[in-house]
Amino acid sequence: MTTQPPVPPAPGQPGAGAVPTCYRHPDRETYVRCQRCERSICPDCMRDAAVGHQCVECVQQGNKTVRQAKAVFGGRAVTVPRVTWTLLALNVLAYLAEIADQQAVITGFAMHSAAVGLLGEWWRLLTGAFLHAPPGGGLGFTHILFNMWALYAIGPELERRLGHLRFAVLYLLSALGGSVAVYLLGIAAVGASGAIYGLFGALFVVSKRLGYDPRGVVWLIAINVALTFFIGLSWQAHLGGLVVGAATAAAFAYAPEKNRDVVQWAAAAGIFIVLMLAVLVLPPFAAIAG
């Protein structure tokens, strides 16, 4: 009677005398198993878990079911305020462009009611909010320094509360609101003050919504409004930015939980449409007075 020699177990499979090997690397011996699927894993395939280790595939599968952290009022949670840093960089780059060729930049991109209304140069409504008083002017470097300090001081906090995209929309709508107010009630202006005042208004709304004491924000707004008239700055841009920023923040902060994203973006789109219609339909006050 003849007998067949025993067949050795396949690598990685249980059996008498079998040496366990990694399921992804059969040539590597290991005595560690994944805590979820219990397959053998080598050090290259181990991922730390709450208890023991998991394999790469189980970790990837688990990540698909993990709920993404969100900002307080929607959007993904913010760890680095990238929009704030980007806006700071854009303002500084625009100022450097002014230093390089002040005449061309101011002439072609500053907010001016006649250029927008008569020539249809709509880009000025936004580009003017990234320019500042040129060096050697009445305000000199203090104009951009104050605005960028304010953006640096309160921008990151609002961005963390609102999320990247909502904060960017808040800033741009506030800037646009300031320019529209200049178009309707003034003549010309440069500066990010409309957007900054929009952030002031948003900070007040967010503080109220979260139950914080808003008196510090009220004092901040009051002091800056007083400086606006004392120094002789563009009160139109400040007022327009403040109102639009507060309205946009209210739409974001007070949107109901149900269909919150839809309500927020519909409100933001509505504010944008109202601003555009104001420029299209309403004549500038200077033209009426003239």
Short mmCIF file of N, CA and C in Angstrom, two decimals, residues 110-126 128-129 174-191 194 234-241 244 273-290:
data_model
loop_
_atom_site.label_atom_id
_atom_site.label_comp_id
_atom_site.label_asym_id
_atom_site.label_seq_id
_atom_site.Cartn_x
_atom_site.Cartn_y
_atom_site.Cartn_z
N ALA A 110 -9.52 100.92 -10.39
CA ALA A 110 -10.16 101.51 -9.21
C ALA A 110 -11.66 101.67 -9.43
N MET A 111 -12.41 101.65 -8.34
CA MET A 111 -13.86 101.83 -8.42
C MET A 111 -14.17 103.28 -8.78
N HIS A 112 -14.95 103.46 -9.87
CA HIS A 112 -15.37 104.79 -10.31
C HIS A 112 -16.75 104.68 -10.92
N SER A 113 -17.70 105.44 -10.38
CA SER A 113 -19.10 105.32 -10.81
C SER A 113 -19.27 105.56 -12.30
N ALA A 114 -18.62 106.57 -12.83
CA ALA A 114 -18.78 106.88 -14.25
C ALA A 114 -18.24 105.76 -15.13
N ALA A 115 -17.11 105.20 -14.75
CA ALA A 115 -16.52 104.13 -15.56
C ALA A 115 -17.41 102.90 -15.56
N VAL A 116 -18.06 102.63 -14.44
CA VAL A 116 -18.95 101.47 -14.37
C VAL A 116 -20.24 101.74 -15.12
N GLY A 117 -20.86 102.90 -14.85
CA GLY A 117 -22.16 103.20 -15.43
C GLY A 117 -22.13 103.55 -16.90
N LEU A 118 -21.18 104.39 -17.30
CA LEU A 118 -21.14 104.87 -18.68
C LEU A 118 -20.34 103.96 -19.60
N LEU A 119 -19.26 103.40 -19.10
CA LEU A 119 -18.38 102.58 -19.93
C LEU A 119 -18.61 101.08 -19.75
N GLY A 120 -19.39 100.73 -18.76
CA GLY A 120 -19.67 99.31 -18.53
C GLY A 120 -18.48 98.52 -18.02
N GLU A 121 -17.58 99.19 -17.30
CA GLU A 121 -16.40 98.49 -16.78
C GLU A 121 -16.74 97.87 -15.42
N TRP A 122 -17.48 96.76 -15.49
CA TRP A 122 -18.02 96.12 -14.30
C TRP A 122 -16.96 95.56 -13.38
N TRP A 123 -15.82 95.23 -13.91
CA TRP A 123 -14.79 94.61 -13.06
C TRP A 123 -14.35 95.54 -11.94
N ARG A 124 -14.54 96.84 -12.13
CA ARG A 124 -14.13 97.80 -11.10
C ARG A 124 -14.88 97.60 -9.79
N LEU A 125 -16.09 97.05 -9.86
CA LEU A 125 -16.86 96.80 -8.65
C LEU A 125 -16.13 95.85 -7.70
N LEU A 126 -15.30 94.98 -8.27
CA LEU A 126 -14.57 94.03 -7.45
C LEU A 126 -13.09 94.36 -7.34
N GLY A 128 -11.62 97.19 -7.48
CA GLY A 128 -11.36 98.35 -6.64
C GLY A 128 -11.23 97.99 -5.17
N ALA A 129 -11.85 96.88 -4.77
CA ALA A 129 -11.79 96.45 -3.38
C ALA A 129 -10.47 95.78 -3.02
N SER A 174 -19.43 91.28 0.47
CA SER A 174 -19.25 92.52 1.25
C SER A 174 -18.47 93.55 0.43
N ALA A 175 -17.42 93.10 -0.23
CA ALA A 175 -16.65 94.00 -1.10
C ALA A 175 -17.53 94.56 -2.20
N LEU A 176 -18.35 93.70 -2.79
CA LEU A 176 -19.26 94.13 -3.85
C LEU A 176 -20.29 95.11 -3.31
N GLY A 177 -20.81 94.84 -2.12
CA GLY A 177 -21.77 95.75 -1.51
C GLY A 177 -21.19 97.13 -1.27
N GLY A 178 -19.93 97.19 -0.84
CA GLY A 178 -19.28 98.48 -0.66
C GLY A 178 -19.14 99.24 -1.97
N SER A 179 -18.77 98.53 -3.03
CA SER A 179 -18.60 99.18 -4.33
C SER A 179 -19.94 99.65 -4.90
N VAL A 180 -20.99 98.87 -4.71
CA VAL A 180 -22.31 99.27 -5.19
C VAL A 180 -22.78 100.53 -4.47
N ALA A 181 -22.51 100.61 -3.16
CA ALA A 181 -22.87 101.81 -2.41
C ALA A 181 -22.09 103.02 -2.91
N VAL A 182 -20.82 102.82 -3.26
CA VAL A 182 -20.04 103.91 -3.84
C VAL A 182 -20.62 104.32 -5.18
N TYR A 183 -21.02 103.34 -5.98
CA TYR A 183 -21.63 103.62 -7.28
C TYR A 183 -22.90 104.45 -7.13
N LEU A 184 -23.72 104.11 -6.16
CA LEU A 184 -25.01 104.79 -6.01
C LEU A 184 -24.89 106.11 -5.26
N LEU A 185 -24.01 106.18 -4.27
CA LEU A 185 -23.99 107.34 -3.38
C LEU A 185 -22.71 108.16 -3.44
N GLY A 186 -21.70 107.67 -4.13
CA GLY A 186 -20.43 108.38 -4.19
C GLY A 186 -19.93 108.52 -5.62
N ILE A 187 -18.64 108.64 -5.75
CA ILE A 187 -18.03 108.79 -7.07
C ILE A 187 -16.93 107.77 -7.29
N ALA A 188 -15.94 107.78 -6.41
CA ALA A 188 -14.80 106.88 -6.59
C ALA A 188 -14.25 106.47 -5.23
N ALA A 189 -13.60 105.31 -5.20
CA ALA A 189 -12.98 104.83 -3.96
C ALA A 189 -12.09 103.65 -4.27
N VAL A 190 -11.12 103.43 -3.40
CA VAL A 190 -10.30 102.22 -3.44
C VAL A 190 -10.18 101.70 -2.02
N GLY A 191 -9.94 100.41 -1.90
CA GLY A 191 -9.71 99.84 -0.58
C GLY A 191 -10.59 98.66 -0.27
N GLY A 194 -14.77 98.07 2.46
CA GLY A 194 -16.12 97.54 2.35
C GLY A 194 -16.17 96.09 2.80
N SER A 234 -14.30 106.79 2.83
CA SER A 234 -15.50 106.54 2.04
C SER A 234 -16.56 105.87 2.92
N TRP A 235 -17.47 106.69 3.47
CA TRP A 235 -18.51 106.13 4.32
C TRP A 235 -19.46 105.26 3.50
N GLN A 236 -19.56 105.54 2.19
CA GLN A 236 -20.44 104.74 1.35
C GLN A 236 -19.98 103.29 1.29
N ALA A 237 -18.68 103.10 1.05
CA ALA A 237 -18.14 101.73 0.98
C ALA A 237 -18.28 101.03 2.32
N HIS A 238 -18.02 101.75 3.41
CA HIS A 238 -18.11 101.15 4.74
C HIS A 238 -19.55 100.74 5.05
N LEU A 239 -20.49 101.64 4.77
CA LEU A 239 -21.89 101.34 5.05
C LEU A 239 -22.39 100.18 4.19
N GLY A 240 -22.09 100.22 2.89
CA GLY A 240 -22.53 99.14 2.01
C GLY A 240 -21.97 97.79 2.40
N GLY A 241 -20.66 97.76 2.73
CA GLY A 241 -20.05 96.50 3.14
C GLY A 241 -20.63 95.99 4.44
N VAL A 244 -24.28 94.56 3.79
CA VAL A 244 -24.27 93.31 3.01
C VAL A 244 -23.59 92.19 3.79
N ILE A 273 -27.83 89.06 -6.74
CA ILE A 273 -28.75 89.54 -7.77
C ILE A 273 -29.26 90.93 -7.43
N VAL A 274 -29.61 91.15 -6.16
CA VAL A 274 -30.08 92.47 -5.75
C VAL A 274 -29.02 93.54 -5.99
N LEU A 275 -27.77 93.23 -5.68
CA LEU A 275 -26.68 94.19 -5.89
C LEU A 275 -26.51 94.51 -7.37
N MET A 276 -26.58 93.48 -8.21
CA MET A 276 -26.43 93.71 -9.63
C MET A 276 -27.60 94.51 -10.21
N LEU A 277 -28.79 94.21 -9.75
CA LEU A 277 -29.97 94.95 -10.22
C LEU A 277 -29.89 96.41 -9.78
N ALA A 278 -29.33 96.65 -8.60
CA ALA A 278 -29.18 98.03 -8.13
C ALA A 278 -28.31 98.84 -9.07
N VAL A 279 -27.24 98.21 -9.57
CA VAL A 279 -26.36 98.91 -10.51
C VAL A 279 -27.03 99.08 -11.87
N LEU A 280 -27.80 98.07 -12.29
CA LEU A 280 -28.44 98.12 -13.60
C LEU A 280 -29.62 99.08 -13.64
N VAL A 281 -30.38 99.15 -12.56
CA VAL A 281 -31.66 99.88 -12.59
C VAL A 281 -31.56 101.27 -11.98
N LEU A 282 -30.85 101.39 -10.86
CA LEU A 282 -30.82 102.67 -10.15
C LEU A 282 -29.72 103.58 -10.68
N PRO A 283 -30.04 104.86 -10.90
CA PRO A 283 -28.99 105.78 -11.36
C PRO A 283 -28.15 106.25 -10.17
N PRO A 284 -26.89 106.58 -10.42
CA PRO A 284 -26.05 107.11 -9.33
C PRO A 284 -26.63 108.41 -8.80
N PHE A 285 -26.49 108.62 -7.48
CA PHE A 285 -27.00 109.82 -6.87
C PHE A 285 -26.32 111.06 -7.43
N ALA A 286 -25.03 110.93 -7.76
CA ALA A 286 -24.30 112.08 -8.32
C ALA A 286 -24.91 112.52 -9.62
N ALA A 287 -25.40 111.54 -10.42
CA ALA A 287 -26.01 111.91 -11.70
C ALA A 287 -27.34 112.63 -11.48
N ILE A 288 -28.11 112.21 -10.44
CA ILE A 288 -29.37 112.88 -10.14
C ILE A 288 -29.12 114.29 -9.63
N ALA A 289 -28.13 114.42 -8.71
CA ALA A 289 -27.82 115.73 -8.14
C ALA A 289 -27.33 116.67 -9.21
N GLY A 290 -26.63 116.12 -10.21
CA GLY A 290 -26.11 116.98 -11.26
C GLY A 290 -27.20 117.44 -12.20
#
